[in-house]
Amino acid sequence: MPERARILVVDDDPWLVKLICTALGQRYECIGAADGIEGLAKALVRPPKLIVSDVMMPRMSGWELVKQVRSHSQLAFVPFIFLTALGSEDDRLYGFRLGADEYLPKPIDIAELGQRVDHVLQRLAQLEQAARDRVRKAPPKGAPGLRGDLDQLGLSSLLVMLEMERKSGLLGVTRDAPAERVRIYLIEGRIVAAQADDGQARNADAVYHVLGWKHGHFEFNAFLVEMRDEVEMSTTGLLLEGARRIDEAARA
């Protein structure tokens, strides 16, 4: 029987933690923590597949928790969902910049939370499998670069592979019709900057734009990149937000 995904729920309201764990416990292994300090300690002992956290908590807030989580290599890529009564767009964007992958307002809708959790974990499993498949076919270490077609390897899988391999360098993505090129800079697998050659999109917006391309070419060249992180989002967060935008555009 396959092992159930482990979810860590962090909130200073014990009733809410119990409610969430009861709902999610039918499909996942769910454990609770009363604040960020306890949550971080439990995550370090046994890394979860997903963290669901409140923002306003005693001792360590959710903002600080996600920063601490992203600073530990064994937790850096764990998806993070915020639950909070802070409803402004600025708060939402701040959470994404810190490395959150989803953001749900309180009072929460348990059914919607379950759907978001399912979506995040399903997407994560797909990305991990695609990356494992690609790593098995990747060129040997020391190869000068990596190039190919988006028809054969989607950009999401490529970015996850580069993240897992902690690669630094420049990923160029081009397409012929219309003629466009986007440059994506990475430091140890993390996207730190992106720029469309026509200047119409930069950083996260440039990544979201190119994630929608079904056809095109890519070329990655490894080298030392020294620049400020202008994206300030995890790769998982970028991919999930990009997928959400593509879904919204398709439904429009």
C-alpha positions in Angstrom: 0.0 0.0 0.0 1.6 3.4 -1.0 2.6 5.7 1.8 0.1 8.6 2.3 1.4 12.1 1.8 2.2 13.9 5.1 0.6 17.3 5.6 1.7 19.7 8.4 -1.1 22.1 9.6 0.2 25.1 11.6 -2.4 27.3 13.5 -2.8 28.6 17.0 -6.5 27.6 16.9 -6.5 24.0 18.0 -10.2 23.6 17.0 -9.3 24.6 13.4 -6.2 22.3 13.3 -8.5 19.4 14.4 -11.1 20.3 11.8 -8.6 20.5 9.0 -6.8 17.3 10.0 -10.2 15.5 10.3 -11.2 16.5 6.8 -7.8 15.9 5.2 -7.0 12.8 7.3 -9.3 10.6 5.1 -6.7 10.9 2.3 -3.5 12.1 3.9 -1.4 11.8 7.0 -2.1 15.0 8.8 -0.2 16.4 11.9 -0.7 19.7 13.7 1.4 22.4 15.3 0.3 25.4 17.4 2.8 28.0 16.0 5.7 28.5 13.6 8.3 27.3 16.1 6.6 24.0 16.7 5.8 23.6 13.0 9.4 24.2 11.9 10.7 21.7 14.5 8.3 19.0 13.3 9.0 19.7 9.7 12.8 19.4 10.3 12.4 16.1 12.1 10.3 14.6 9.3 9.7 16.8 6.2 6.1 17.0 5.0 4.9 16.9 1.5 2.9 20.1 2.1 2.5 22.8 4.8 -0.8 24.6 5.5 -0.2 27.5 7.9 -1.9 30.5 9.5 -0.2 33.9 9.2 -0.8 35.6 12.6 0.5 33.3 15.3 2.4 33.8 18.6 6.1 33.2 18.9 6.6 32.8 15.1 4.3 34.1 12.4 3.5 32.3 9.2 5.5 34.9 7.3 8.6 34.0 9.3 7.8 30.3 9.1 7.8 30.2 5.3 11.1 32.1 5.3 12.6 29.6 7.7 11.3 26.7 5.7 12.7 28.0 2.4 16.1 28.5 4.1 16.5 24.8 4.9 17.6 22.7 1.9 15.5 19.7 2.9 12.4 21.9 3.1 13.1 24.5 0.4 10.8 23.0 -2.2 7.9 21.9 0.1 4.6 23.6 -1.1 3.2 26.1 1.3 -0.5 27.2 1.6 -1.4 30.2 3.7 -4.7 30.5 5.6 -5.3 34.0 6.9 -7.8 36.7 7.8 -5.4 39.2 6.1 -7.3 39.7 2.9 -5.6 42.5 1.0 -3.9 42.1 -2.3 -0.6 43.4 -0.8 -0.7 40.6 1.8 -1.4 38.0 -0.8 1.5 39.2 -3.0 3.8 39.4 0.0 3.0 35.8 0.8 3.8 34.7 -2.7 7.1 36.7 -2.7 8.1 34.8 0.5 7.6 31.5 -1.2 4.0 30.6 -0.7 2.2 28.5 -3.3 -1.4 29.1 -2.5 -3.3 31.7 -0.4 -6.8 31.1 1.1 -8.8 33.6 3.2 -10.3 32.9 6.6 -13.0 31.8 7.4 -11.9 28.9 5.3 -14.0 26.7 3.1 -13.0 23.1 4.0 -14.1 21.7 0.7 -12.1 24.4 -1.2 -9.1 23.7 1.0 -9.3 20.0 0.2 -9.4 20.8 -3.5 -6.4 23.1 -3.3 -4.4 20.5 -1.4 -5.3 17.8 -3.9 -4.3 20.1 -6.8 -1.0 21.1 -5.2 0.0 17.6 -4.4 -1.1 16.2 -7.8 0.8 18.9 -9.6 3.9 18.2 -7.4 3.7 14.5 -8.1 3.5 15.2 -11.8 6.5 17.6 -11.7 8.6 15.2 -9.7 7.9 12.3 -12.0 8.6 14.3 -15.1 11.8 15.6 -13.5 12.9 12.0 -12.6 12.2 10.8 -16.1 14.2 13.7 -17.6 17.1 13.2 -15.2 17.4 9.6 -16.4 17.7 10.9 -20.0 19.8 14.0 -19.1 23.3 14.4 -20.6 26.2 13.3 -18.5 27.8 15.7 -16.0 30.2 18.0 -17.6 28.2 18.3 -20.8 28.4 21.9 -22.2 24.7 22.5 -22.2 21.2 21.2 -22.6 18.9 22.0 -25.6 15.7 20.6 -27.0 12.1 21.2 -28.1 9.2 22.1 -25.8 7.2 19.5 -27.7 9.4 16.8 -26.2 10.0 18.4 -22.8 7.7 20.9 -21.3 9.2 24.0 -19.6 7.7 23.1 -16.2 9.5 19.7 -16.2 12.7 21.4 -17.4 12.6 24.0 -14.6 12.0 21.3 -12.0 14.9 19.3 -13.3 17.2 22.3 -13.1 15.9 23.0 -9.6 16.6 19.4 -8.5 20.1 19.5 -10.0 20.7 23.0 -8.4 21.9 24.4 -11.7 23.1 27.9 -12.2 23.1 29.6 -15.6 20.9 30.9 -18.4 17.9 29.2 -19.9 16.9 30.7 -23.3 13.4 29.8 -24.6 12.4 30.8 -28.1 9.5 30.3 -30.5 9.1 31.0 -34.2 5.5 32.2 -34.6 5.3 34.8 -33.3 9.1 35.2 -33.0 9.9 35.6 -29.3 12.7 34.9 -26.9 12.7 34.8 -23.1 15.9 34.6 -21.0 15.6 32.9 -17.5 18.5 33.2 -15.1 19.0 30.6 -12.3 21.2 30.4 -9.2 21.4 26.9 -7.8 18.1 25.9 -9.4 16.2 29.0 -8.3 14.8 31.4 -10.8 16.2 34.8 -9.9 15.3 36.9 -13.0 13.6 36.6 -16.4 13.4 39.0 -19.3 11.5 38.9 -22.7 13.8 40.2 -25.5 11.0 42.6 -26.6 10.9 44.1 -23.1 7.2 43.5 -22.7 7.5 41.1 -19.7 10.0 40.7 -16.8 10.7 38.4 -14.0 7.6 36.4 -12.8 5.4 37.8 -15.6 8.0 36.7 -18.2 8.0 33.2 -16.7 4.1 33.0 -16.7 4.2 34.1 -20.3 6.6 31.5 -21.5 4.9 28.7 -19.5 1.9 29.1 -21.9 4.0 28.1 -25.0 3.2 24.7 -26.3 5.8 24.8 -29.1 9.3 26.2 -29.1 13.0 25.5 -28.4 15.1 25.8 -25.3 18.8 25.9 -24.6 20.5 25.9 -21.1 24.1 27.0 -20.6 25.6 26.5 -17.1 27.7 29.3 -15.7 28.1 31.3 -12.5 25.3 33.8 -12.1 25.8 36.8 -9.8 22.7 38.9 -9.6 19.9 39.9 -7.1 16.9 37.7 -6.8 14.2 39.8 -8.6 11.6 37.1 -8.7 11.4 36.2 -5.0 9.2 33.1 -5.5 9.9 29.4 -5.4 9.8 27.5 -8.6 6.8 25.5 -7.4 5.0 28.7 -6.7 5.7 30.1 -10.1 4.6 26.9 -11.8 1.4 26.6 -9.8 0.5 30.3 -10.4 1.4 29.9 -14.1 -0.9 26.8 -14.3 -3.7 28.7 -12.6 -3.4 31.6 -15.1 -3.4 29.3 -18.0 -6.5 27.5 -16.7 -8.2 30.9 -16.2 -7.3 32.0 -19.7 -8.7 28.7 -21.1 -12.0 29.2 -19.3 -12.4 32.8 -20.4 
